[in-house]
mmCIF file of C-alpha atoms in Angstrom:
data_model
loop_
_atom_site.group_PDB
_atom_site.id
_atom_site.type_symbol
_atom_site.label_atom_id
_atom_site.label_comp_id
_atom_site.label_asym_id
_atom_site.label_seq_id
_atom_site.Cartn_x
_atom_site.Cartn_y
_atom_site.Cartn_z
ATOM 1 C CA MET A 1 -27.521 -25.683 18.684
ATOM 2 C CA LYS A 2 -26.345 -24.058 21.937
ATOM 3 C CA ILE A 3 -23.446 -22.479 20.069
ATOM 4 C CA VAL A 4 -25.847 -20.797 17.635
ATOM 5 C CA ILE A 5 -28.393 -19.720 20.281
ATOM 6 C CA PHE A 6 -25.774 -18.068 22.491
ATOM 7 C CA PRO A 7 -24.653 -15.387 20.008
ATOM 8 C CA ILE A 8 -28.265 -14.586 19.092
ATOM 9 C CA CYS A 9 -29.146 -13.990 22.752
ATOM 10 C CA PHE A 10 -25.951 -12.041 23.205
ATOM 11 C CA LEU A 11 -26.816 -9.775 20.275
ATOM 12 C CA LEU A 12 -30.269 -9.118 21.699
ATOM 13 C CA LEU A 13 -28.839 -8.192 25.096
ATOM 14 C CA LEU A 14 -26.388 -5.822 23.515
ATOM 15 C CA TYR A 15 -29.125 -4.262 21.412
ATOM 16 C CA GLY A 16 -30.761 -2.852 24.534
ATOM 17 C CA ASN A 17 -27.729 -0.636 25.188
ATOM 18 C CA LEU A 18 -27.325 0.740 21.686
ATOM 19 C CA TYR A 19 -29.095 4.051 22.068
ATOM 20 C CA SER A 20 -26.223 5.457 24.079
ATOM 21 C CA GLN A 21 -24.086 5.451 20.938
ATOM 22 C CA THR A 22 -23.331 8.592 19.009
ATOM 23 C CA LYS A 23 -24.013 8.898 15.315
ATOM 24 C CA GLY A 24 -21.198 8.208 12.854
ATOM 25 C CA LYS A 25 -20.578 7.234 9.262
ATOM 26 C CA ARG A 26 -23.069 4.567 8.240
ATOM 27 C CA LEU A 27 -21.711 3.108 4.987
ATOM 28 C CA SER A 28 -18.244 1.704 4.364
ATOM 29 C CA LEU A 29 -16.934 0.290 1.072
ATOM 30 C CA GLU A 30 -13.556 -1.377 0.617
ATOM 31 C CA ALA A 31 -11.689 -3.011 -2.272
ATOM 32 C CA GLY A 32 -8.170 -4.268 -2.775
ATOM 33 C CA THR A 33 -5.783 -7.083 -3.564
ATOM 34 C CA ALA A 34 -5.665 -10.341 -1.592
ATOM 35 C CA TYR A 35 -2.996 -13.018 -1.168
ATOM 36 C CA ASN A 36 -3.514 -16.443 0.421
ATOM 37 C CA THR A 37 -1.378 -19.428 1.349
ATOM 38 C CA ASN A 38 -3.173 -22.683 2.129
ATOM 39 C CA ASP A 39 -1.884 -25.949 3.591
ATOM 40 C CA PHE A 40 -4.570 -28.584 3.081
ATOM 41 C CA ASN A 41 -4.626 -32.353 3.572
ATOM 42 C CA TRP A 42 -7.069 -35.250 3.742
ATOM 43 C CA SER A 43 -7.029 -39.047 3.932
ATOM 44 C CA ILE A 44 -9.312 -42.077 3.666
ATOM 45 C CA ALA A 45 -9.333 -45.527 5.281
ATOM 46 C CA GLY A 46 -9.693 -48.921 3.631
ATOM 47 C CA ASN A 47 -13.296 -49.517 4.726
ATOM 48 C CA LEU A 48 -16.247 -47.905 6.507
ATOM 49 C CA GLU A 49 -14.970 -49.098 9.886
ATOM 50 C CA GLY A 50 -11.770 -47.085 9.441
ATOM 51 C CA SER A 51 -9.422 -50.052 9.046
ATOM 52 C CA SER A 52 -7.688 -52.278 6.455
ATOM 53 C CA PRO A 53 -5.659 -50.008 6.666
ATOM 54 C CA ASN A 54 -6.575 -47.019 8.828
ATOM 55 C CA ILE A 55 -4.926 -44.737 6.257
ATOM 56 C CA LEU A 56 -5.279 -46.114 2.740
ATOM 57 C CA SER A 57 -4.620 -42.930 0.781
ATOM 58 C CA GLU A 58 -3.429 -39.475 1.839
ATOM 59 C CA LEU A 59 -3.296 -36.239 -0.140
ATOM 60 C CA LYS A 60 -1.336 -33.184 0.941
ATOM 61 C CA PHE A 61 -1.459 -29.791 -0.769
ATOM 62 C CA ASN A 62 1.454 -27.684 0.449
ATOM 63 C CA LYS A 63 1.751 -23.894 0.362
ATOM 64 C CA ILE A 64 -0.946 -23.345 -2.250
ATOM 65 C CA LYS A 65 -0.423 -19.655 -3.012
ATOM 66 C CA SER A 66 -3.133 -17.593 -4.667
ATOM 67 C CA LEU A 67 -3.540 -13.951 -5.645
ATOM 68 C CA GLY A 68 -6.678 -11.980 -6.412
ATOM 69 C CA TYR A 69 -9.024 -9.275 -5.192
ATOM 70 C CA TYR A 70 -11.626 -8.676 -2.501
ATOM 71 C CA LEU A 71 -14.689 -6.473 -2.012
ATOM 72 C CA LYS A 72 -16.095 -5.585 1.386
ATOM 73 C CA SER A 73 -18.946 -3.421 2.647
ATOM 74 C CA ASN A 74 -20.885 -2.729 5.812
ATOM 75 C CA TYR A 75 -23.917 -0.599 6.515
ATOM 76 C CA THR A 76 -25.269 0.591 9.863
ATOM 77 C CA THR A 77 -29.023 1.161 10.012
ATOM 78 C CA LEU A 78 -30.870 3.817 11.993
ATOM 79 C CA THR A 79 -31.657 1.098 14.544
ATOM 80 C CA TYR A 80 -27.918 0.445 14.958
ATOM 81 C CA LEU A 81 -27.890 -2.961 13.357
ATOM 82 C CA LYS A 82 -24.882 -3.498 11.113
ATOM 83 C CA PHE A 83 -24.980 -5.509 7.880
ATOM 84 C CA PHE A 84 -21.830 -6.989 6.367
ATOM 85 C CA ALA A 85 -20.882 -8.406 2.962
ATOM 86 C CA PHE A 86 -17.547 -9.792 1.774
ATOM 87 C CA PHE A 87 -16.363 -11.383 -1.476
ATOM 88 C CA GLN A 88 -12.921 -12.629 -2.503
ATOM 89 C CA GLN A 89 -11.692 -14.373 -5.638
ATOM 90 C CA ASN A 90 -8.142 -15.629 -6.173
ATOM 91 C CA LYS A 91 -6.207 -17.575 -8.796
ATOM 92 C CA VAL A 92 -3.618 -20.114 -7.668
ATOM 93 C CA ILE A 93 -0.095 -19.161 -8.752
ATOM 94 C CA ASN A 94 2.128 -21.721 -7.025
ATOM 95 C CA GLY A 95 2.092 -24.849 -4.884
ATOM 96 C CA ASN A 96 2.899 -28.537 -4.711
ATOM 97 C CA GLY A 97 1.732 -31.686 -2.999
ATOM 98 C CA SER A 98 2.015 -35.414 -2.482
ATOM 99 C CA ASP A 99 -0.225 -38.445 -3.001
ATOM 100 C CA ILE A 100 0.659 -41.595 -1.039
ATOM 101 C CA ASP A 101 -1.176 -44.930 -0.737
ATOM 102 C CA TYR A 102 -0.421 -47.406 2.060
ATOM 103 C CA LYS A 103 -0.904 -51.143 2.502
ATOM 104 C CA ASP A 104 -0.659 -51.311 6.301
ATOM 105 C CA ASP A 105 -1.830 -49.236 9.260
ATOM 106 C CA ASN A 106 -0.242 -46.001 10.474
ATOM 107 C CA ARG A 107 1.292 -44.996 7.139
ATOM 108 C CA THR A 108 3.478 -48.066 6.750
ATOM 109 C CA ASN A 109 4.398 -50.091 3.657
ATOM 110 C CA PRO A 110 3.560 -47.500 0.957
ATOM 111 C CA THR A 111 2.342 -48.966 -2.336
ATOM 112 C CA PHE A 112 2.243 -45.714 -4.326
ATOM 113 C CA GLU A 113 3.917 -42.349 -3.894
ATOM 114 C CA ASN A 114 3.799 -39.354 -6.187
ATOM 115 C CA ASN A 115 4.817 -35.718 -5.802
ATOM 116 C CA PHE A 116 2.910 -33.270 -7.958
ATOM 117 C CA ILE A 117 2.708 -29.614 -8.926
ATOM 118 C CA SER A 118 -0.332 -27.582 -7.897
ATOM 119 C CA ASN A 119 0.163 -24.182 -9.551
ATOM 120 C CA LYS A 120 -3.331 -23.843 -10.978
ATOM 121 C CA GLY A 121 -6.764 -23.490 -9.393
ATOM 122 C CA ASP A 122 -9.274 -21.106 -7.861
ATOM 123 C CA PHE A 123 -10.281 -19.794 -4.462
ATOM 124 C CA VAL A 124 -13.625 -18.068 -3.791
ATOM 125 C CA SER A 125 -14.969 -16.797 -0.468
ATOM 126 C CA PHE A 126 -18.259 -15.107 0.434
ATOM 127 C CA LYS A 127 -19.659 -13.873 3.732
ATOM 128 C CA GLY A 128 -22.878 -12.119 4.631
ATOM 129 C CA GLY A 129 -23.985 -11.261 8.126
ATOM 130 C CA ILE A 130 -25.537 -9.014 10.712
ATOM 131 C CA GLY A 131 -24.051 -7.589 13.888
ATOM 132 C CA THR A 132 -24.530 -5.219 16.776
ATOM 133 C CA PRO A 133 -21.935 -2.479 17.323
ATOM 134 C CA ILE A 134 -21.356 -1.111 20.821
ATOM 135 C CA ARG A 135 -19.386 2.050 21.526
ATOM 136 C CA LEU A 136 -17.347 1.618 24.701
ATOM 137 C CA SER A 137 -15.690 5.027 24.410
ATOM 138 C CA THR A 138 -14.950 7.686 21.827
ATOM 139 C CA LYS A 139 -12.050 5.543 20.583
ATOM 140 C CA ILE A 140 -13.148 1.941 21.152
ATOM 141 C CA ASN A 141 -16.001 -0.068 19.614
ATOM 142 C CA ILE A 142 -16.862 -3.752 19.694
ATOM 143 C CA THR A 143 -19.163 -5.635 17.333
ATOM 144 C CA ALA A 144 -20.680 -9.089 17.822
ATOM 145 C CA ALA A 145 -21.862 -10.615 14.551
ATOM 146 C CA LEU A 146 -23.366 -13.730 13.019
ATOM 147 C CA PHE A 147 -22.470 -14.728 9.430
ATOM 148 C CA TYR A 148 -23.320 -17.190 6.726
ATOM 149 C CA TYR A 149 -20.166 -18.044 4.839
ATOM 150 C CA LEU A 150 -19.103 -20.083 1.822
ATOM 151 C CA THR A 151 -15.610 -20.941 0.582
ATOM 152 C CA LYS A 152 -14.644 -22.933 -2.482
ATOM 153 C CA GLN A 153 -11.165 -23.999 -3.500
ATOM 154 C CA LYS A 154 -10.247 -26.004 -6.577
ATOM 155 C CA PHE A 155 -6.927 -27.828 -6.331
ATOM 156 C CA TYR A 156 -5.049 -29.294 -9.302
ATOM 157 C CA LEU A 157 -2.680 -32.258 -9.464
ATOM 158 C CA LEU A 158 -0.242 -31.581 -12.330
ATOM 159 C CA SER A 159 3.129 -32.930 -13.469
ATOM 160 C CA ASN A 160 5.912 -31.865 -15.827
ATOM 161 C CA GLU A 161 6.749 -35.523 -16.494
ATOM 162 C CA ILE A 162 3.163 -36.742 -16.996
ATOM 163 C CA GLN A 163 1.641 -34.177 -19.339
ATOM 164 C CA ASP A 164 -1.824 -35.776 -19.295
ATOM 165 C CA LEU A 165 -2.170 -35.556 -15.505
ATOM 166 C CA ARG A 166 -4.854 -32.955 -14.763
ATOM 167 C CA SER A 167 -6.695 -34.325 -11.748
ATOM 168 C CA THR A 168 -8.736 -31.935 -9.589
ATOM 169 C CA TYR A 169 -10.131 -31.800 -6.068
ATOM 170 C CA LYS A 170 -12.850 -29.233 -5.291
ATOM 171 C CA ALA A 171 -13.407 -28.534 -1.588
ATOM 172 C CA ASN A 172 -16.574 -26.653 -0.583
ATOM 173 C CA MET A 173 -17.150 -25.381 2.945
ATOM 174 C CA GLN A 174 -20.231 -23.515 4.112
ATOM 175 C CA GLY A 175 -21.825 -22.789 7.435
ATOM 176 C CA VAL A 176 -22.303 -20.333 10.273
ATOM 177 C CA GLU A 177 -19.625 -18.065 11.687
ATOM 178 C CA ILE A 178 -19.696 -16.217 15.010
ATOM 179 C CA SER A 179 -17.329 -13.270 15.330
ATOM 180 C CA MET A 180 -16.265 -10.603 17.792
ATOM 181 C CA LYS A 181 -14.563 -7.484 16.458
ATOM 182 C CA GLY A 182 -12.801 -4.739 18.356
ATOM 183 C CA ASP A 183 -12.004 -1.365 16.755
ATOM 184 C CA ILE A 184 -9.697 1.235 18.253
ATOM 185 C CA GLN A 185 -8.828 4.713 16.997
ATOM 186 C CA LEU A 186 -5.141 5.044 17.904
ATOM 187 C CA ASN A 187 -4.957 8.715 16.871
ATOM 188 C CA LYS A 188 -6.545 11.043 14.326
ATOM 189 C CA ILE A 189 -4.938 9.140 11.442
ATOM 190 C CA ILE A 190 -4.276 5.545 12.511
ATOM 191 C CA TYR A 191 -6.900 2.970 13.501
ATOM 192 C CA SER A 192 -6.779 -0.775 14.116
ATOM 193 C CA SER A 193 -9.118 -3.775 14.376
ATOM 194 C CA LEU A 194 -8.919 -7.258 15.861
ATOM 195 C CA ILE A 195 -11.406 -9.950 14.801
ATOM 196 C CA LEU A 196 -11.878 -13.360 16.410
ATOM 197 C CA ASN A 197 -14.226 -15.904 14.857
ATOM 198 C CA TYR A 198 -15.497 -19.449 15.315
ATOM 199 C CA HIS A 199 -17.235 -21.337 12.530
ATOM 200 C CA LEU A 200 -19.306 -24.469 12.016
ATOM 201 C CA VAL A 201 -18.688 -26.196 8.689
ATOM 202 C CA ASN A 202 -20.628 -28.410 6.305
ATOM 203 C CA TYR A 203 -18.038 -30.002 4.026
ATOM 204 C CA LYS A 204 -18.448 -31.482 0.571
ATOM 205 C CA ALA A 205 -15.695 -32.266 -1.912
ATOM 206 C CA GLU A 206 -15.675 -33.665 -5.436
ATOM 207 C CA ALA A 207 -12.682 -35.108 -7.269
ATOM 208 C CA ASN A 208 -11.852 -35.911 -10.883
ATOM 209 C CA TRP A 209 -8.967 -38.404 -11.068
ATOM 210 C CA ASN A 210 -8.497 -38.160 -14.831
ATOM 211 C CA LEU A 211 -5.838 -40.889 -15.297
ATOM 212 C CA ILE A 212 -7.397 -43.620 -13.135
ATOM 213 C CA ASP A 213 -9.328 -45.854 -15.523
ATOM 214 C CA ILE A 214 -11.610 -47.472 -12.940
ATOM 215 C CA PHE A 215 -13.149 -44.109 -11.926
ATOM 216 C CA GLN A 216 -15.933 -42.256 -13.649
ATOM 217 C CA GLN A 217 -15.281 -38.752 -14.930
ATOM 218 C CA PRO A 218 -15.799 -35.905 -14.218
ATOM 219 C CA LEU A 219 -16.936 -37.185 -10.785
ATOM 220 C CA SER A 220 -14.548 -39.887 -9.572
ATOM 221 C CA PHE A 221 -15.247 -39.707 -5.835
ATOM 222 C CA SER A 222 -16.787 -37.400 -3.249
ATOM 223 C CA HIS A 223 -16.354 -36.576 0.428
ATOM 224 C CA ILE A 224 -19.113 -35.530 2.843
ATOM 225 C CA SER A 225 -18.554 -34.459 6.436
ATOM 226 C CA ASN A 226 -18.656 -31.507 8.831
ATOM 227 C CA GLY A 227 -16.298 -29.740 11.184
ATOM 228 C CA THR A 228 -15.310 -26.623 13.067
ATOM 229 C CA GLY A 229 -12.701 -23.917 12.899
ATOM 230 C CA PHE A 230 -11.493 -20.613 14.224
ATOM 231 C CA GLY A 231 -9.726 -17.555 12.900
ATOM 232 C CA VAL A 232 -8.044 -14.319 13.846
ATOM 233 C CA SER A 233 -7.563 -11.174 11.762
ATOM 234 C CA VAL A 234 -5.628 -7.989 12.448
ATOM 235 C CA LEU A 235 -6.189 -4.779 10.483
ATOM 236 C CA LEU A 236 -4.319 -1.483 10.414
ATOM 237 C CA GLY A 237 -5.734 1.572 8.662
ATOM 238 C CA CYS A 238 -4.431 5.014 7.815
ATOM 239 C CA ASN A 239 -6.795 7.901 7.038
ATOM 240 C CA MET A 240 -5.741 9.750 3.901
ATOM 241 C CA SER A 241 -8.693 12.151 3.966
ATOM 242 C CA LYS A 242 -12.127 12.480 5.576
ATOM 243 C CA MET A 243 -13.519 9.827 3.210
ATOM 244 C CA PHE A 244 -10.617 7.592 2.185
ATOM 245 C CA SER A 245 -8.137 5.396 4.022
ATOM 246 C CA ILE A 246 -5.566 2.726 3.194
ATOM 247 C CA VAL A 247 -5.976 -0.592 5.020
ATOM 248 C CA VAL A 248 -3.674 -3.578 5.387
ATOM 249 C CA SER A 249 -4.694 -6.793 7.134
ATOM 250 C CA GLY A 250 -3.422 -10.251 7.977
ATOM 251 C CA SER A 251 -5.421 -13.336 8.913
ATOM 252 C CA LEU A 252 -5.107 -16.944 10.012
ATOM 253 C CA ASN A 253 -7.965 -19.424 9.690
ATOM 254 C CA THR A 254 -7.810 -23.099 10.628
ATOM 255 C CA THR A 255 -10.545 -25.616 9.864
ATOM 256 C CA THR A 256 -10.710 -29.223 11.017
ATOM 257 C CA ILE A 257 -13.073 -31.560 9.182
ATOM 258 C CA LYS A 258 -14.185 -34.650 11.094
ATOM 259 C CA LYS A 259 -14.609 -38.223 9.898
ATOM 260 C CA GLY A 260 -17.190 -38.708 7.182
ATOM 261 C CA THR A 261 -17.885 -40.741 4.060
ATOM 262 C CA ASP A 262 -15.860 -41.274 0.894
ATOM 263 C CA ILE A 263 -17.858 -42.516 -2.099
ATOM 264 C CA SER A 264 -16.023 -43.759 -5.208
ATOM 265 C CA TYR A 265 -17.911 -43.837 -8.522
ATOM 266 C CA LEU A 266 -16.659 -46.632 -10.778
ATOM 267 C CA ILE A 267 -17.027 -46.972 -14.546
ATOM 268 C CA THR A 268 -19.006 -50.159 -13.856
ATOM 269 C CA GLU A 269 -21.604 -47.797 -12.298
ATOM 270 C CA ASN A 270 -20.966 -49.362 -8.906
ATOM 271 C CA GLU A 271 -20.272 -47.210 -5.864
ATOM 272 C CA ILE A 272 -17.800 -48.055 -3.106
ATOM 273 C CA SER A 273 -17.989 -46.315 0.263
ATOM 274 C CA THR A 274 -15.226 -46.063 2.821
ATOM 275 C CA GLN A 275 -14.347 -43.865 5.779
ATOM 276 C CA PHE A 276 -13.207 -40.341 5.061
ATOM 277 C CA ASN A 277 -10.702 -39.696 7.854
ATOM 278 C CA GLY A 278 -11.180 -35.945 7.727
ATOM 279 C CA ALA A 279 -9.275 -32.929 6.467
ATOM 280 C CA LYS A 280 -7.286 -30.021 7.836
ATOM 281 C CA SER A 281 -6.931 -26.553 6.322
ATOM 282 C CA ILE A 282 -4.568 -23.825 7.512
ATOM 283 C CA LEU A 283 -5.190 -20.626 5.549
ATOM 284 C CA TYR A 284 -3.013 -17.516 5.829
ATOM 285 C CA GLY A 285 -4.146 -14.257 4.250
ATOM 286 C CA LEU A 286 -2.775 -10.801 3.499
ATOM 287 C CA SER A 287 -4.661 -7.926 1.906
ATOM 288 C CA LEU A 288 -4.094 -4.310 0.926
ATOM 289 C CA GLY A 289 -6.982 -2.060 0.017
ATOM 290 C CA ILE A 290 -8.686 1.315 -0.043
ATOM 291 C CA ARG A 291 -11.686 2.091 2.154
ATOM 292 C CA THR A 292 -14.209 4.868 1.799
ATOM 293 C CA SER A 293 -16.751 5.754 4.491
ATOM 294 C CA PHE A 294 -19.662 8.184 4.468
#
């Protein structure tokens, strides 16, 4: 709660200094192509106490590459509040992974091991928020903002040898993001931005293990937990005219999901719960787009 209250108070304090700013362009629209690479993994234990063994099954999705588009906008009101919206949708084009089960603690005595292809799937991201821009000089601005965000990624487990294997894992993350953005006008043509963010995550995942007979389908098991993460983005823009500019950006976002609950849904209609050991996502992003401001 303290983490959420702090940025709200900070925004209110900044708001008192806003009237010293000069007027500028109030609406910005941006669209372009987006590329992501995601390394994602999770594991479960053998029981709710986190033992027997401490890692029963572990999934790793490696270098899940996706390509798509993004849309971005921001609007500054007459009261100098700034509203933001962002949407991105990608299709997975390449990737692989591994699925390993263990009999004993600390990843020893594996009982099952399978490498799979993961060249299909989806990635969707949405953000909406409000911030307070502050002009430090004619060339430098900073903006503190608070966002609601939602990301969804659908992973596939596929195989060239096992044609019927089409298992899926859908990871949903939503929560609150706090960000600080700095903008600098390097010269009349070139400008740059640096964004730092911290986010609180509610995590829910659903899996369909289509070749495991004991599981129900389409919902074989689910994961529920929460976590935290941080990110950094760097943007470079080049003004092509008074209204249009070309922008390129790179980003890194890491999210760590804490221990939670794994629930398996059996065809006998029984449910088995065990400890979800958590998950880790490392997401790299590149984008190229066109921005118009007026």
